[in-house]
PDB file of C-alpha atoms and ligand atoms in Angstrom:
ATOM      1  CA  UNK U 181     -50.267  28.992 -26.061  1.00 76.00           C
ATOM      2  CA  UNK U 182     -47.643  31.538 -27.096  1.00 91.00           C
ATOM      3  CA  UNK U 183     -45.919  29.927 -30.053  1.00 94.00           C
ATOM      4  CA  UNK U 184     -43.089  32.506 -30.155  1.00 95.00           C
ATOM      5  CA  UNK U 185     -42.189  31.886 -26.490  1.00 96.00           C
ATOM      6  CA  UNK U 186     -42.357  28.131 -26.995  1.00 98.00           C
ATOM      7  CA  UNK U 187     -40.064  28.350 -30.017  1.00 98.00           C
ATOM      8  CA  UNK U 188     -37.592  30.462 -28.104  1.00 97.00           C
ATOM      9  CA  UNK U 189     -37.502  27.954 -25.239  1.00 97.00           C
ATOM     10  CA  UNK U 190     -37.717  24.647 -27.098  1.00 98.00           C
ATOM     11  CA  UNK U 191     -35.828  24.993 -30.373  1.00 98.00           C
ATOM     12  CA  UNK U 192     -32.461  25.356 -28.571  1.00 98.00           C
ATOM     13  CA  UNK U 193     -33.212  22.057 -26.793  1.00 98.00           C
ATOM     14  CA  UNK U 194     -33.431  20.153 -30.083  1.00 98.00           C
ATOM     15  CA  UNK U 195     -37.097  20.555 -31.085  1.00 98.00           C
ATOM     16  CA  UNK U 196     -37.056  20.787 -34.892  1.00 98.00           C
ATOM     17  CA  UNK U 197     -40.403  22.536 -35.365  1.00 98.00           C
ATOM     18  CA  UNK U 198     -43.617  23.037 -33.423  1.00 98.00           C
ATOM     19  CA  UNK U 199     -47.320  23.727 -33.756  1.00 98.00           C
ATOM     20  CA  UNK U 200     -49.074  25.349 -30.785  1.00 98.00           C
ATOM     21  CA  UNK U 201     -52.839  25.607 -30.252  1.00 98.00           C
ATOM     22  CA  UNK U 202     -55.130  27.139 -27.640  1.00 98.00           C
ATOM     23  CA  UNK U 203     -57.739  24.452 -28.300  1.00 98.00           C
ATOM     24  CA  UNK U 204     -57.388  21.269 -30.309  1.00 98.00           C
ATOM     25  CA  UNK U 205     -59.186  17.940 -30.675  1.00 98.00           C
ATOM     26  CA  UNK U 206     -56.158  15.827 -29.736  1.00 98.00           C
ATOM     27  CA  UNK U 207     -52.466  16.707 -30.051  1.00 98.00           C
ATOM     28  CA  UNK U 208     -51.815  13.048 -30.939  1.00 98.00           C
ATOM     29  CA  UNK U 209     -54.237  13.244 -33.901  1.00 98.00           C
ATOM     30  CA  UNK U 210     -52.569  16.430 -35.163  1.00 98.00           C
ATOM     31  CA  UNK U 211     -49.129  14.855 -34.700  1.00 98.00           C
ATOM     32  CA  UNK U 212     -50.141  11.651 -36.540  1.00 97.00           C
ATOM     33  CA  UNK U 213     -51.389  13.783 -39.481  1.00 97.00           C
ATOM     34  CA  UNK U 214     -48.172  15.817 -39.425  1.00 97.00           C
ATOM     35  CA  UNK U 215     -46.039  12.650 -39.325  1.00 97.00           C
ATOM     36  CA  UNK U 216     -47.955  11.329 -42.344  1.00 95.00           C
ATOM     37  CA  UNK U 217     -47.099  14.484 -44.300  1.00 95.00           C
ATOM     38  CA  UNK U 218     -43.393  14.564 -43.498  1.00 94.00           C
ATOM     39  CA  UNK U 219     -42.781  15.990 -40.013  1.00 97.00           C
ATOM     40  CA  UNK U 220     -39.103  16.204 -39.122  1.00 98.00           C
ATOM     41  CA  UNK U 221     -37.674  14.168 -36.253  1.00 98.00           C
ATOM     42  CA  UNK U 222     -38.369  15.885 -32.899  1.00 98.00           C
ATOM     43  CA  UNK U 223     -41.346  17.959 -34.067  1.00 98.00           C
ATOM     44  CA  UNK U 224     -43.824  18.959 -31.375  1.00 98.00           C
ATOM     45  CA  UNK U 225     -47.568  19.609 -31.163  1.00 98.00           C
ATOM     46  CA  UNK U 226     -48.793  21.313 -27.997  1.00 98.00           C
ATOM     47  CA  UNK U 227     -52.181  22.621 -26.871  1.00 98.00           C
ATOM     48  CA  UNK U 228     -53.566  24.466 -23.867  1.00 98.00           C
ATOM     49  CA  UNK U 229     -56.744  22.382 -23.955  1.00 98.00           C
ATOM     50  CA  UNK U 230     -58.072  19.334 -25.800  1.00 98.00           C
ATOM     51  CA  UNK U 231     -61.689  18.550 -26.547  1.00 97.00           C
ATOM     52  CA  UNK U 232     -61.121  15.004 -27.797  1.00 98.00           C
ATOM     53  CA  UNK U 233     -58.017  14.054 -25.807  1.00 98.00           C
ATOM     54  CA  UNK U 234     -57.371  10.334 -26.018  1.00 97.00           C
ATOM     55  CA  UNK U 235     -55.982   7.930 -23.448  1.00 94.00           C
ATOM     56  CA  UNK U 236     -54.985   4.288 -23.673  1.00 87.00           C
ATOM     57  CA  UNK U 237     -57.556   1.605 -24.427  1.00 81.00           C
ATOM     58  CA  UNK U 238     -59.914   4.100 -26.072  1.00 87.00           C
ATOM     59  CA  UNK U 239     -60.371   6.136 -22.915  1.00 89.00           C
ATOM     60  CA  UNK U 240     -61.072   9.862 -22.868  1.00 94.00           C
ATOM     61  CA  UNK U 241     -58.382  12.204 -21.513  1.00 96.00           C
ATOM     62  CA  UNK U 242     -59.494  15.572 -20.131  1.00 94.00           C
ATOM     63  CA  UNK U 243     -57.259  18.641 -20.660  1.00 97.00           C
ATOM     64  CA  UNK U 244     -58.731  21.811 -19.140  1.00 97.00           C
ATOM     65  CA  UNK U 245     -57.361  25.234 -20.207  1.00 97.00           C
ATOM     66  CA  UNK U 246     -54.417  26.604 -18.236  1.00 97.00           C
ATOM     67  CA  UNK U 247     -54.247  23.592 -15.911  1.00 98.00           C
ATOM     68  CA  UNK U 248     -52.181  20.953 -17.663  1.00 98.00           C
ATOM     69  CA  UNK U 249     -49.546  20.112 -20.200  1.00 98.00           C
ATOM     70  CA  UNK U 250     -50.758  18.239 -23.291  1.00 98.00           C
ATOM     71  CA  UNK U 251     -48.227  17.662 -26.012  1.00 98.00           C
ATOM     72  CA  UNK U 252     -47.136  15.132 -28.614  1.00 98.00           C
ATOM     73  CA  UNK U 253     -43.566  14.614 -29.713  1.00 98.00           C
ATOM     74  CA  UNK U 254     -42.983  13.155 -33.168  1.00 98.00           C
ATOM     75  CA  UNK U 255     -39.880  10.982 -33.445  1.00 98.00           C
ATOM     76  CA  UNK U 256     -38.470   9.420 -36.615  1.00 97.00           C
ATOM     77  CA  UNK U 257     -36.792   6.306 -35.225  1.00 96.00           C
ATOM     78  CA  UNK U 258     -33.466   5.183 -36.623  1.00 95.00           C
ATOM     79  CA  UNK U 259     -33.221   1.539 -37.801  1.00 92.00           C
ATOM     80  CA  UNK U 260     -31.587   0.680 -34.435  1.00 93.00           C
ATOM     81  CA  UNK U 261     -34.395   2.397 -32.531  1.00 94.00           C
ATOM     82  CA  UNK U 262     -37.069   0.546 -34.537  1.00 92.00           C
ATOM     83  CA  UNK U 263     -35.866  -2.616 -32.772  1.00 90.00           C
ATOM     84  CA  UNK U 264     -36.796  -0.969 -29.449  1.00 91.00           C
ATOM     85  CA  UNK U 265     -40.038   0.827 -30.336  1.00 91.00           C
ATOM     86  CA  UNK U 266     -41.776  -0.462 -27.198  1.00 89.00           C
ATOM     87  CA  UNK U 267     -39.304   1.522 -25.108  1.00 93.00           C
ATOM     88  CA  UNK U 268     -40.430   4.907 -26.447  1.00 95.00           C
ATOM     89  CA  UNK U 269     -43.310   5.247 -23.997  1.00 92.00           C
ATOM     90  CA  UNK U 270     -41.185   4.338 -20.914  1.00 95.00           C
ATOM     91  CA  UNK U 271     -38.641   6.825 -22.303  1.00 97.00           C
ATOM     92  CA  UNK U 272     -41.321   9.495 -21.971  1.00 98.00           C
ATOM     93  CA  UNK U 273     -42.214   8.279 -18.458  1.00 97.00           C
ATOM     94  CA  UNK U 274     -38.575   8.582 -17.464  1.00 98.00           C
ATOM     95  CA  UNK U 275     -38.332  12.057 -19.058  1.00 98.00           C
ATOM     96  CA  UNK U 276     -41.356  13.336 -17.126  1.00 98.00           C
ATOM     97  CA  UNK U 277     -40.033  11.777 -13.894  1.00 98.00           C
ATOM     98  CA  UNK U 278     -36.649  13.472 -14.272  1.00 98.00           C
ATOM     99  CA  UNK U 279     -38.359  16.812 -14.933  1.00 98.00           C
ATOM    100  CA  UNK U 280     -40.437  16.423 -11.753  1.00 98.00           C
ATOM    101  CA  UNK U 281     -37.324  15.450  -9.770  1.00 98.00           C
ATOM    102  CA  UNK U 282     -35.716  18.709 -10.919  1.00 98.00           C
ATOM    103  CA  UNK U 283     -38.394  20.641  -9.014  1.00 98.00           C
ATOM    104  CA  UNK U 284     -37.926  18.566  -5.869  1.00 98.00           C
ATOM    105  CA  UNK U 285     -40.587  15.861  -6.287  1.00 98.00           C
ATOM    106  CA  UNK U 286     -40.176  12.080  -6.005  1.00 98.00           C
ATOM    107  CA  UNK U 287     -42.139  10.527  -8.857  1.00 98.00           C
ATOM    108  CA  UNK U 288     -42.496   6.818  -9.499  1.00 97.00           C
ATOM    109  CA  UNK U 289     -43.286   5.022 -12.744  1.00 96.00           C
ATOM    110  CA  UNK U 290     -46.214   2.630 -12.742  1.00 92.00           C
ATOM    111  CA  UNK U 291     -45.137   0.080 -15.348  1.00 90.00           C
ATOM    112  CA  UNK U 292     -44.928   0.636 -18.212  1.00 86.00           C
ATOM    113  CA  UNK U 293     -45.135   4.418 -18.190  1.00 86.00           C
ATOM    114  CA  UNK U 294     -47.715   6.207 -16.001  1.00 93.00           C
ATOM    115  CA  UNK U 295     -46.028   8.689 -13.694  1.00 97.00           C
ATOM    116  CA  UNK U 296     -47.213   8.771 -10.077  1.00 96.00           C
ATOM    117  CA  UNK U 297     -46.739  11.244  -7.249  1.00 98.00           C
ATOM    118  CA  UNK U 298     -47.620   9.955  -3.791  1.00 97.00           C
ATOM    119  CA  UNK U 299     -49.042   6.825  -5.483  1.00 93.00           C
ATOM    120  CA  UNK U 300     -51.523   8.882  -7.525  1.00 95.00           C
ATOM    121  CA  UNK U 301     -51.363   9.361 -11.279  1.00 96.00           C
ATOM    122  CA  UNK U 302     -49.997  12.728 -12.421  1.00 98.00           C
ATOM    123  CA  UNK U 303     -49.115  11.892 -16.028  1.00 98.00           C
ATOM    124  CA  UNK U 304     -50.369   9.562 -18.750  1.00 96.00           C
ATOM    125  CA  UNK U 305     -48.600   8.639 -21.958  1.00 96.00           C
ATOM    126  CA  UNK U 306     -50.037   7.427 -25.256  1.00 96.00           C
ATOM    127  CA  UNK U 307     -47.445   6.316 -27.809  1.00 95.00           C
ATOM    128  CA  UNK U 308     -48.722   5.634 -31.323  1.00 95.00           C
ATOM    129  CA  UNK U 309     -47.057   4.848 -34.638  1.00 93.00           C
ATOM    130  CA  UNK U 310     -48.044   6.239 -38.046  1.00 91.00           C
ATOM    131  CA  UNK U 311     -47.636   3.497 -40.668  1.00 89.00           C
ATOM    132  CA  UNK U 312     -48.108   3.674 -44.444  1.00 88.00           C
ATOM    133  CA  UNK U 313     -48.102   0.001 -45.425  1.00 89.00           C
ATOM    134  CA  UNK U 314     -44.782  -1.285 -44.122  1.00 86.00           C
ATOM    135  CA  UNK U 315     -43.292   2.215 -43.872  1.00 88.00           C
ATOM    136  CA  UNK U 316     -43.070   3.835 -40.471  1.00 91.00           C
ATOM    137  CA  UNK U 317     -43.839   7.539 -40.947  1.00 92.00           C
ATOM    138  CA  UNK U 318     -43.110   8.403 -37.353  1.00 96.00           C
ATOM    139  CA  UNK U 319     -43.787   7.608 -33.715  1.00 97.00           C
ATOM    140  CA  UNK U 320     -45.973   9.985 -31.741  1.00 98.00           C
ATOM    141  CA  UNK U 321     -45.488  10.164 -28.001  1.00 98.00           C
ATOM    142  CA  UNK U 322     -48.455  11.928 -26.416  1.00 98.00           C
ATOM    143  CA  UNK U 323     -47.917  13.192 -22.882  1.00 98.00           C
ATOM    144  CA  UNK U 324     -50.525  14.622 -20.541  1.00 98.00           C
ATOM    145  CA  UNK U 325     -49.413  16.070 -17.192  1.00 98.00           C
ATOM    146  CA  UNK U 326     -51.787  17.391 -14.531  1.00 98.00           C
ATOM    147  CA  UNK U 327     -50.242  20.643 -13.318  1.00 98.00           C
ATOM    148  CA  UNK U 328     -52.940  22.504 -11.373  1.00 98.00           C
ATOM    149  CA  UNK U 329     -55.899  21.110  -9.366  1.00 97.00           C
ATOM    150  CA  UNK U 330     -58.311  22.021 -12.215  1.00 97.00           C
ATOM    151  CA  UNK U 331     -56.639  19.298 -14.297  1.00 97.00           C
ATOM    152  CA  UNK U 332     -57.697  16.518 -11.932  1.00 96.00           C
ATOM    153  CA  UNK U 333     -61.073  14.919 -12.671  1.00 91.00           C
ATOM    154  CA  UNK U 334     -63.538  14.169  -9.852  1.00 90.00           C
ATOM    155  CA  UNK U 335     -62.548  11.047  -7.918  1.00 88.00           C
ATOM    156  CA  UNK U 336     -65.719   9.166  -8.920  1.00 85.00           C
ATOM    157  CA  UNK U 337     -64.652   9.378 -12.590  1.00 82.00           C
ATOM    158  CA  UNK U 338     -61.284   7.806 -11.988  1.00 83.00           C
ATOM    159  CA  UNK U 339     -60.101   4.258 -12.387  1.00 78.00           C
ATOM    160  CA  UNK U 340     -56.844   5.106 -10.647  1.00 81.00           C
ATOM    161  CA  UNK U 341     -56.477   7.959  -8.108  1.00 89.00           C
ATOM    162  CA  UNK U 342     -55.086  11.135  -9.692  1.00 95.00           C
ATOM    163  CA  UNK U 343     -53.181  14.160  -8.486  1.00 98.00           C
ATOM    164  CA  UNK U 344     -51.424  17.196  -9.931  1.00 98.00           C
ATOM    165  CA  UNK U 345     -47.929  18.643  -9.657  1.00 98.00           C
ATOM    166  CA  UNK U 346     -49.056  21.625  -7.597  1.00 98.00           C
ATOM    167  CA  UNK U 347     -50.813  19.432  -5.034  1.00 98.00           C
ATOM    168  CA  UNK U 348     -47.612  17.464  -4.467  1.00 98.00           C
ATOM    169  CA  UNK U 349     -45.467  20.587  -4.476  1.00 98.00           C
ATOM    170  CA  UNK U 350     -47.791  22.638  -2.262  1.00 97.00           C
ATOM    171  CA  UNK U 351     -47.239  25.735  -4.423  1.00 97.00           C
ATOM    172  CA  UNK U 352     -47.820  27.045  -7.962  1.00 97.00           C
ATOM    173  CA  UNK U 353     -45.333  26.017 -10.643  1.00 97.00           C
ATOM    174  CA  UNK U 354     -44.284  27.075 -14.132  1.00 97.00           C
ATOM    175  CA  UNK U 355     -45.547  24.458 -16.584  1.00 98.00           C
ATOM    176  CA  UNK U 356     -43.162  25.615 -19.323  1.00 97.00           C
ATOM    177  CA  UNK U 357     -40.204  24.754 -17.084  1.00 98.00           C
ATOM    178  CA  UNK U 358     -41.589  21.240 -16.669  1.00 98.00           C
ATOM    179  CA  UNK U 359     -42.172  21.008 -20.423  1.00 98.00           C
ATOM    180  CA  UNK U 360     -38.594  22.111 -21.227  1.00 98.00           C
ATOM    181  CA  UNK U 361     -37.045  19.749 -18.671  1.00 98.00           C
ATOM    182  CA  UNK U 362     -39.142  16.829 -19.961  1.00 98.00           C
ATOM    183  CA  UNK U 363     -38.111  17.426 -23.567  1.00 98.00           C
ATOM    184  CA  UNK U 364     -34.474  17.819 -22.606  1.00 98.00           C
ATOM    185  CA  UNK U 365     -34.535  14.530 -20.659  1.00 98.00           C
ATOM    186  CA  UNK U 366     -36.341  12.601 -23.415  1.00 98.00           C
ATOM    187  CA  UNK U 367     -33.920  13.764 -26.099  1.00 98.00           C
ATOM    188  CA  UNK U 368     -30.949  12.961 -23.850  1.00 98.00           C
ATOM    189  CA  UNK U 369     -32.097   9.478 -22.783  1.00 98.00           C
ATOM    190  CA  UNK U 370     -33.222   8.587 -26.306  1.00 98.00           C
ATOM    191  CA  UNK U 371     -29.581   7.956 -27.240  1.00 96.00           C
ATOM    192  CA  UNK U 372     -29.338   5.468 -24.332  1.00 97.00           C
ATOM    193  CA  UNK U 373     -32.570   3.623 -25.145  1.00 93.00           C
ATOM    194  CA  UNK U 374     -31.064   0.168 -25.538  1.00 88.00           C
ATOM    195  CA  UNK U 375     -28.546   0.558 -22.713  1.00 94.00           C
ATOM    196  CA  UNK U 376     -28.437  -1.008 -19.248  1.00 94.00           C
ATOM    197  CA  UNK U 377     -28.427   2.536 -17.841  1.00 97.00           C
ATOM    198  CA  UNK U 378     -31.858   3.190 -19.336  1.00 97.00           C
ATOM    199  CA  UNK U 379     -33.455   0.092 -17.779  1.00 95.00           C
ATOM    200  CA  UNK U 380     -31.673   0.895 -14.515  1.00 96.00           C
ATOM    201  CA  UNK U 381     -32.994   4.489 -14.449  1.00 97.00           C
ATOM    202  CA  UNK U 382     -36.510   3.194 -15.222  1.00 96.00           C
ATOM    203  CA  UNK U 383     -36.301   0.421 -12.627  1.00 95.00           C
ATOM    204  CA  UNK U 384     -35.015   2.771  -9.912  1.00 97.00           C
ATOM    205  CA  UNK U 385     -38.286   4.666 -10.203  1.00 98.00           C
ATOM    206  CA  UNK U 386     -40.543   1.629 -10.565  1.00 95.00           C
ATOM    207  CA  UNK U 387     -43.681   1.877  -8.416  1.00 94.00           C
ATOM    208  CA  UNK U 388     -44.981  -0.990  -6.248  1.00 92.00           C
ATOM    209  CA  UNK U 389     -41.677  -2.908  -6.040  1.00 93.00           C
ATOM    210  CA  UNK U 390     -42.122  -5.812  -3.653  1.00 92.00           C
ATOM    211  CA  UNK U 391     -45.887  -5.222  -3.559  1.00 90.00           C
ATOM    212  CA  UNK U 392     -48.642  -7.494  -4.812  1.00 88.00           C
ATOM    213  CA  UNK U 393     -50.333  -6.237  -7.948  1.00 89.00           C
ATOM    214  CA  UNK U 394     -52.786  -7.425 -10.552  1.00 86.00           C
ATOM    215  CA  UNK U 395     -51.857  -6.964 -14.196  1.00 87.00           C
ATOM    216  CA  UNK U 396     -54.773  -7.121 -16.606  1.00 80.00           C
ATOM    217  CA  UNK U 397     -54.678  -7.504 -20.332  1.00 74.00           C
ATOM    218  CA  UNK U 398     -57.172  -6.164 -22.830  1.00 69.00           C
ATOM    219  CA  UNK U 399     -58.720  -9.628 -23.230  1.00 71.00           C
ATOM    220  CA  UNK U 400     -59.892  -9.446 -19.617  1.00 73.00           C
ATOM    221  CA  UNK U 401     -57.505 -12.028 -18.163  1.00 79.00           C
ATOM    222  CA  UNK U 402     -55.290 -11.033 -15.267  1.00 83.00           C
ATOM    223  CA  UNK U 403     -52.157 -12.179 -13.520  1.00 86.00           C
ATOM    224  CA  UNK U 404     -51.433 -11.486  -9.874  1.00 88.00           C
ATOM    225  CA  UNK U 405     -47.902 -11.257  -8.573  1.00 90.00           C
ATOM    226  CA  UNK U 406     -45.323  -9.480  -6.511  1.00 92.00           C
ATOM    227  CA  UNK U 407     -43.356  -6.880  -8.485  1.00 93.00           C
ATOM    228  CA  UNK U 408     -39.695  -7.892  -8.846  1.00 95.00           C
ATOM    229  CA  UNK U 409     -38.441  -5.470 -11.491  1.00 95.00           C
ATOM    230  CA  UNK U 410     -37.991  -4.852 -15.207  1.00 94.00           C
ATOM    231  CA  UNK U 411     -36.123  -7.110 -17.625  1.00 92.00           C
ATOM    232  CA  UNK U 412     -33.613  -5.767 -20.159  1.00 87.00           C
ATOM    233  CA  UNK U 413     -36.414  -5.971 -22.800  1.00 85.00           C
ATOM    234  CA  UNK U 414     -38.669  -3.760 -20.698  1.00 89.00           C
ATOM    235  CA  UNK U 415     -40.961  -6.559 -19.499  1.00 91.00           C
ATOM    236  CA  UNK U 416     -42.355  -6.498 -15.983  1.00 92.00           C
ATOM    237  CA  UNK U 417     -41.081  -9.325 -13.775  1.00 95.00           C
ATOM    238  CA  UNK U 418     -43.477 -10.725 -11.207  1.00 94.00           C
ATOM    239  CA  UNK U 419     -43.346 -13.497  -8.632  1.00 95.00           C
ATOM    240  CA  UNK U 420     -46.622 -15.394  -8.746  1.00 92.00           C
ATOM    241  CA  UNK U 421     -48.372 -16.765  -5.641  1.00 91.00           C
ATOM    242  CA  UNK U 422     -46.881 -20.210  -6.412  1.00 94.00           C
ATOM    243  CA  UNK U 423     -43.373 -18.692  -6.247  1.00 95.00           C
ATOM    244  CA  UNK U 424     -42.665 -18.838  -9.984  1.00 95.00           C
ATOM    245  CA  UNK U 425     -41.351 -15.901 -11.978  1.00 96.00           C
ATOM    246  CA  UNK U 426     -43.566 -14.495 -14.709  1.00 93.00           C
ATOM    247  CA  UNK U 427     -42.897 -11.775 -17.274  1.00 92.00           C
ATOM    248  CA  UNK U 428     -45.489  -9.379 -18.608  1.00 87.00           C
ATOM    249  CA  UNK U 429     -44.867  -7.921 -22.066  1.00 82.00           C
ATOM    250  CA  UNK U 430     -44.825  -4.179 -22.759  1.00 51.00           C
ATOM    251  CA  UNK U 431     -47.918  -2.870 -24.442  1.00 39.00           C
ATOM    252  CA  UNK U 432     -50.505  -5.591 -23.774  1.00 39.00           C
ATOM    253  CA  UNK U 433     -51.156  -5.003 -20.168  1.00 43.00           C
ATOM    254  CA  UNK U 434     -51.591  -2.467 -17.482  1.00 49.00           C
ATOM    255  CA  UNK U 435     -50.919  -2.586 -13.816  1.00 51.00           C
ATOM    256  CA  UNK U 436     -53.064  -1.853 -10.853  1.00 54.00           C
ATOM    257  CA  UNK U 437     -52.791  -2.423  -7.174  1.00 49.00           C
ATOM    258  CA  UNK U 438     -55.125  -5.265  -6.280  1.00 48.00           C
ATOM    259  CA  UNK U 439     -57.708  -3.182  -4.443  1.00 44.00           C
ATOM    260  CA  UNK U 440     -58.331  -0.380  -6.947  1.00 40.00           C
ATOM    261  CA  UNK U 441     -61.783   0.816  -8.081  1.00 35.00           C
ATOM    262  CA  UNK U 442     -62.862  -0.056 -11.607  1.00 33.00           C
ATOM    263  CA  UNK U 443     -63.237   3.187 -13.559  1.00 30.00           C
ATOM    264  CA  UNK U 444     -60.624   5.351 -15.231  1.00 37.00           C
ATOM    265  CA  UNK U 445     -60.863   9.002 -16.228  1.00 33.00           C
ATOM    266  CA  UNK U 446     -59.089  12.196 -17.233  1.00 45.00           C
ATOM    267  CA  UNK U 447     -55.903  12.404 -15.293  1.00 48.00           C
ATOM    268  CA  UNK U 448     -56.835   9.186 -17.110  1.00 49.00           C
TER     269      UNK U 448
HETATM  270  C1  LIG S  22     -53.337   7.364 -20.587  1.00 89.97           C
HETATM  271  O1  LIG S  22     -52.837   7.335 -19.455  1.00 89.97           O
HETATM  272  O2  LIG S  22     -54.387   6.758 -20.845  1.00 89.97           O
HETATM  273  C2  LIG S  22     -52.653   8.155 -21.651  1.00 89.97           C
HETATM  274  C3  LIG S  22     -53.100   9.572 -21.701  1.00 89.97           C
HETATM  275  C4  LIG S  22     -52.378  10.381 -22.753  1.00 89.97           C
HETATM  276  C5  LIG S  22     -52.894  11.799 -22.839  1.00 89.97           C
HETATM  277  C6  LIG S  22     -52.063  12.643 -23.754  1.00 89.97           C
HETATM  278  S1  LIG S  22     -52.445  14.367 -23.608  1.00 89.97           S
HETATM  279  C7  LIG S  22     -51.505  14.702 -25.041  1.00 89.97           C
HETATM  280  C8  LIG S  22     -51.762  13.598 -26.029  1.00 89.97           C
HETATM  281  N1  LIG S  22     -52.948  13.867 -26.823  1.00 89.97           N
HETATM  282  C9  LIG S  22     -53.925  12.984 -26.601  1.00 89.97           C
HETATM  283  O3  LIG S  22     -55.031  12.973 -27.153  1.00 89.97           O
HETATM  284  N2  LIG S  22     -53.519  12.093 -25.685  1.00 89.97           N
HETATM  285  C10 LIG S  22     -52.159  12.337 -25.241  1.00 89.97           C
END
């Protein structure tokens, strides 16, 4: 990736510093190391391809050269933001969605943060915190966006169906424009993180509203319900089959339509 071009485009948007790589293990690993050694707020790590890209729940994330966006934004949360750390990954989901809307697409956010186009996953987000004892050294928001068809893994390797921006658009696109628009939106909406507007903007794009879904947690238990919306804390509100309301907490769970297959891969 051309670091000079990236600097020219991204520093005016509020990126403090950046490291760009053609090939890297994982941009999140590099960003966590950088955060631990004093990265400034809004520093960015970006790579054209990753050989050890990581997804949620220990999954592998594939990033093929020239076909995707893979980047990690380091944020140094203010004391007020620390109270809302769980909202940083939906913030990224909203930022990516707004960037895709700018090029004429209609993304939806699968709670808490996967971005979908035509009900298929186009973007995954892995937010991680770097702690030294009780000291937060930074939050790393890793974002992977499938741009071209070569970014989308074979269907039999996927837990959730995947797509890419160009498939939805029906034409080639400039990934640096999507990168710039995403960063601009994240840095703008960051200042509104604890506001009603933020939850409203997230909820407006919420996938599967009114539909029956199954939310699983890492312990293997699951809850089935009809999606109602998102609470002011960022929890998912469901109506259970007995008609009661249930809330699912950010971070412990993930959402799938009831009839999905059971593997996940590199769009995830
Ligand atoms: C998921 O949906 O499981 C999250 C995928 C996150 C992938 C991105 S690509 C950039 C950053 N570096 C990584 O190793 N992972 C994240």
